[in-house]
PDB file of C-alpha atoms in Angstrom:
ATOM      1  CA  UNK A 432     103.867 122.327  88.355  1.00 74.00           C
ATOM      2  CA  UNK A 433     102.816 122.729  92.427  1.00 83.00           C
ATOM      3  CA  UNK A 434     104.264 121.510  95.470  1.00 83.00           C
ATOM      4  CA  UNK A 435     101.885 118.228  95.266  1.00 85.00           C
ATOM      5  CA  UNK A 436     102.534 116.909  91.846  1.00 87.00           C
ATOM      6  CA  UNK A 437     106.338 118.043  92.559  1.00 87.00           C
ATOM      7  CA  UNK A 438     106.391 115.735  95.457  1.00 89.00           C
ATOM      8  CA  UNK A 439     104.676 113.173  93.602  1.00 92.00           C
ATOM      9  CA  UNK A 440     107.328 112.863  90.525  1.00 92.00           C
ATOM     10  CA  UNK A 441     109.691 112.935  93.472  1.00 94.00           C
ATOM     11  CA  UNK A 442     108.487 109.751  95.243  1.00 96.00           C
ATOM     12  CA  UNK A 443     108.610 107.987  91.990  1.00 96.00           C
ATOM     13  CA  UNK A 444     112.375 109.356  91.328  1.00 96.00           C
ATOM     14  CA  UNK A 445     113.348 108.202  95.163  1.00 98.00           C
ATOM     15  CA  UNK A 446     111.019 104.799  94.502  1.00 98.00           C
ATOM     16  CA  UNK A 447     113.007 103.912  91.156  1.00 97.00           C
ATOM     17  CA  UNK A 448     116.088 104.770  92.765  1.00 98.00           C
ATOM     18  CA  UNK A 449     116.229 102.942  95.753  1.00 98.00           C
ATOM     19  CA  UNK A 450     114.645  99.668  93.480  1.00 98.00           C
ATOM     20  CA  UNK A 451     118.065 100.682  91.121  1.00 98.00           C
ATOM     21  CA  UNK A 452     119.899  99.904  94.570  1.00 98.00           C
ATOM     22  CA  UNK A 453     118.356  96.854  95.090  1.00 98.00           C
ATOM     23  CA  UNK A 454     115.683  97.588  97.544  1.00 98.00           C
ATOM     24  CA  UNK A 455     112.452  96.219  98.016  1.00 97.00           C
ATOM     25  CA  UNK A 456     109.366  98.521  98.376  1.00 98.00           C
ATOM     26  CA  UNK A 457     107.190  97.777 100.919  1.00 96.00           C
ATOM     27  CA  UNK A 458     104.932 100.167 101.043  1.00 96.00           C
ATOM     28  CA  UNK A 459     104.645 104.261  99.573  1.00 97.00           C
ATOM     29  CA  UNK A 460     102.440 106.740 101.448  1.00 97.00           C
ATOM     30  CA  UNK A 461     101.757 105.127 104.437  1.00 97.00           C
ATOM     31  CA  UNK A 462      99.624 107.348 106.526  1.00 97.00           C
ATOM     32  CA  UNK A 463      98.293 106.790 110.335  1.00 96.00           C
ATOM     33  CA  UNK A 464      97.192 109.096 113.255  1.00 96.00           C
ATOM     34  CA  UNK A 465     100.789 110.289 113.365  1.00 96.00           C
ATOM     35  CA  UNK A 466     101.341 111.141 110.241  1.00 95.00           C
ATOM     36  CA  UNK A 467     102.452 109.961 106.835  1.00 96.00           C
ATOM     37  CA  UNK A 468     105.879 107.846 105.601  1.00 98.00           C
ATOM     38  CA  UNK A 469     106.683 108.672 102.186  1.00 98.00           C
ATOM     39  CA  UNK A 470     108.649 104.998 101.148  1.00 98.00           C
ATOM     40  CA  UNK A 471     109.339 102.222 103.335  1.00 97.00           C
ATOM     41  CA  UNK A 472     111.354  99.580 102.169  1.00 97.00           C
ATOM     42  CA  UNK A 473     113.934  96.506 102.605  1.00 95.00           C
ATOM     43  CA  UNK A 474     117.816  96.874 102.709  1.00 94.00           C
ATOM     44  CA  UNK A 475     118.987  93.208 103.314  1.00 90.00           C
ATOM     45  CA  UNK A 476     117.720  92.818 106.773  1.00 88.00           C
ATOM     46  CA  UNK A 477     116.897  96.348 107.578  1.00 92.00           C
ATOM     47  CA  UNK A 478     113.827  98.020 107.253  1.00 95.00           C
ATOM     48  CA  UNK A 479     113.711 101.804 105.934  1.00 97.00           C
ATOM     49  CA  UNK A 480     111.684 104.588 106.599  1.00 98.00           C
ATOM     50  CA  UNK A 481     112.458 107.061 103.716  1.00 98.00           C
ATOM     51  CA  UNK A 482     111.482 111.024 103.741  1.00 98.00           C
ATOM     52  CA  UNK A 483     111.475 112.345 100.355  1.00 97.00           C
ATOM     53  CA  UNK A 484     112.252 116.146  99.972  1.00 96.00           C
ATOM     54  CA  UNK A 485     111.943 117.179  96.531  1.00 94.00           C
ATOM     55  CA  UNK A 486     112.489 121.171  95.414  1.00 92.00           C
ATOM     56  CA  UNK A 487     112.655 122.486  91.600  1.00 88.00           C
ATOM     57  CA  UNK A 488     115.679 125.079  93.345  1.00 86.00           C
ATOM     58  CA  UNK A 489     117.670 125.677  96.554  1.00 83.00           C
ATOM     59  CA  UNK A 490     116.039 129.291  96.874  1.00 81.00           C
ATOM     60  CA  UNK A 491     114.131 128.170 100.396  1.00 82.00           C
ATOM     61  CA  UNK A 492     117.388 125.690 100.934  1.00 84.00           C
ATOM     62  CA  UNK A 493     117.631 122.122 100.606  1.00 89.00           C
ATOM     63  CA  UNK A 494     114.753 119.821 100.934  1.00 88.00           C
ATOM     64  CA  UNK A 495     116.349 117.910 103.422  1.00 90.00           C
ATOM     65  CA  UNK A 496     117.094 120.615 105.576  1.00 89.00           C
ATOM     66  CA  UNK A 497     112.991 120.832 106.084  1.00 90.00           C
ATOM     67  CA  UNK A 498     113.284 117.437 108.226  1.00 94.00           C
ATOM     68  CA  UNK A 499     113.495 119.002 111.296  1.00 94.00           C
ATOM     69  CA  UNK A 500     113.632 117.697 114.968  1.00 96.00           C
ATOM     70  CA  UNK A 501     109.773 117.924 114.817  1.00 95.00           C
ATOM     71  CA  UNK A 502     109.596 116.087 111.518  1.00 95.00           C
ATOM     72  CA  UNK A 503     111.755 113.381 112.832  1.00 96.00           C
ATOM     73  CA  UNK A 504     109.546 112.484 115.869  1.00 97.00           C
ATOM     74  CA  UNK A 505     106.572 112.436 113.461  1.00 97.00           C
ATOM     75  CA  UNK A 506     108.553 109.699 111.367  1.00 97.00           C
ATOM     76  CA  UNK A 507     109.783 107.802 114.713  1.00 97.00           C
ATOM     77  CA  UNK A 508     106.250 107.565 116.272  1.00 97.00           C
ATOM     78  CA  UNK A 509     104.470 106.409 112.490  1.00 97.00           C
ATOM     79  CA  UNK A 510     107.503 103.765 112.347  1.00 96.00           C
ATOM     80  CA  UNK A 511     106.608 102.503 115.158  1.00 94.00           C
ATOM     81  CA  UNK A 512     103.082 102.342 114.627  1.00 95.00           C
ATOM     82  CA  UNK A 513     103.695 100.320 111.136  1.00 94.00           C
ATOM     83  CA  UNK A 514     106.093  98.148 112.850  1.00 92.00           C
ATOM     84  CA  UNK A 515     103.387  97.330 115.943  1.00 90.00           C
ATOM     85  CA  UNK A 516     100.630  97.565 112.808  1.00 89.00           C
ATOM     86  CA  UNK A 517     102.326  95.071 110.045  1.00 82.00           C
ATOM     87  CA  UNK A 518     104.733  92.858 112.815  1.00 67.00           C
ATOM     88  CA  UNK A 519     107.629  92.814 110.223  1.00 67.00           C
ATOM     89  CA  UNK A 520     110.896  90.910 111.472  1.00 74.00           C
ATOM     90  CA  UNK A 521     113.941  93.396 110.668  1.00 75.00           C
ATOM     91  CA  UNK A 522     117.417  92.920 112.602  1.00 79.00           C
ATOM     92  CA  UNK A 523     117.475  96.698 111.646  1.00 91.00           C
ATOM     93  CA  UNK A 524     115.539  99.840 111.584  1.00 94.00           C
ATOM     94  CA  UNK A 525     116.873 102.722 109.618  1.00 96.00           C
ATOM     95  CA  UNK A 526     115.600 106.162 108.777  1.00 98.00           C
ATOM     96  CA  UNK A 527     116.753 107.822 105.561  1.00 98.00           C
ATOM     97  CA  UNK A 528     115.948 110.669 103.438  1.00 98.00           C
ATOM     98  CA  UNK A 529     116.576 111.796  99.872  1.00 98.00           C
ATOM     99  CA  UNK A 530     117.103 115.084  98.761  1.00 97.00           C
ATOM    100  CA  UNK A 531     115.656 115.801  95.049  1.00 96.00           C
ATOM    101  CA  UNK A 532     116.303 118.694  92.794  1.00 95.00           C
ATOM    102  CA  UNK A 533     114.582 119.419  90.013  1.00 91.00           C
ATOM    103  CA  UNK A 534     115.170 122.503  88.538  1.00 87.00           C
ATOM    104  CA  UNK A 535     113.741 121.523  84.937  1.00 79.00           C
ATOM    105  CA  UNK A 536     112.932 118.754  82.617  1.00 69.00           C
ATOM    106  CA  UNK A 537     116.108 117.241  82.099  1.00 73.00           C
ATOM    107  CA  UNK A 538     118.005 117.392  85.381  1.00 85.00           C
ATOM    108  CA  UNK A 539     117.615 115.812  88.297  1.00 90.00           C
ATOM    109  CA  UNK A 540     119.639 115.916  90.889  1.00 94.00           C
ATOM    110  CA  UNK A 541     119.232 112.958  94.265  1.00 96.00           C
ATOM    111  CA  UNK A 542     121.343 112.472  97.342  1.00 96.00           C
ATOM    112  CA  UNK A 543     120.613 110.022  99.224  1.00 98.00           C
ATOM    113  CA  UNK A 544     121.483 110.352 102.916  1.00 96.00           C
ATOM    114  CA  UNK A 545     121.476 107.101 105.061  1.00 96.00           C
ATOM    115  CA  UNK A 546     121.212 106.654 108.616  1.00 96.00           C
ATOM    116  CA  UNK A 547     119.783 110.387 108.552  1.00 95.00           C
ATOM    117  CA  UNK A 548     118.916 110.372 112.068  1.00 91.00           C
TER     118      UNK A 548
END
């Protein structure tokens, strides 16, 4: 399985995980000139921009470690673009990271970091 396939599986797992937590998925893989947002969801009165990082091992670190300052700035710009373009009304904006580890086909470990940055 290549990285793109692993990422797609991780995003589907993350979306299902959020649905199980009563989030409403608004969009997946929103793309604009500033970059891509993996999942945009609604949690009560909050709009949540979610970055999903999926790994098959921790040999090169956890996925959440890849959401560095540069990546955070890109996500913030893309989120502002989304808000200005779609004009949704939300009282809160939040950025979450979902770190998924899939070492084999049976085991999936999901860590959800709310308000990650």
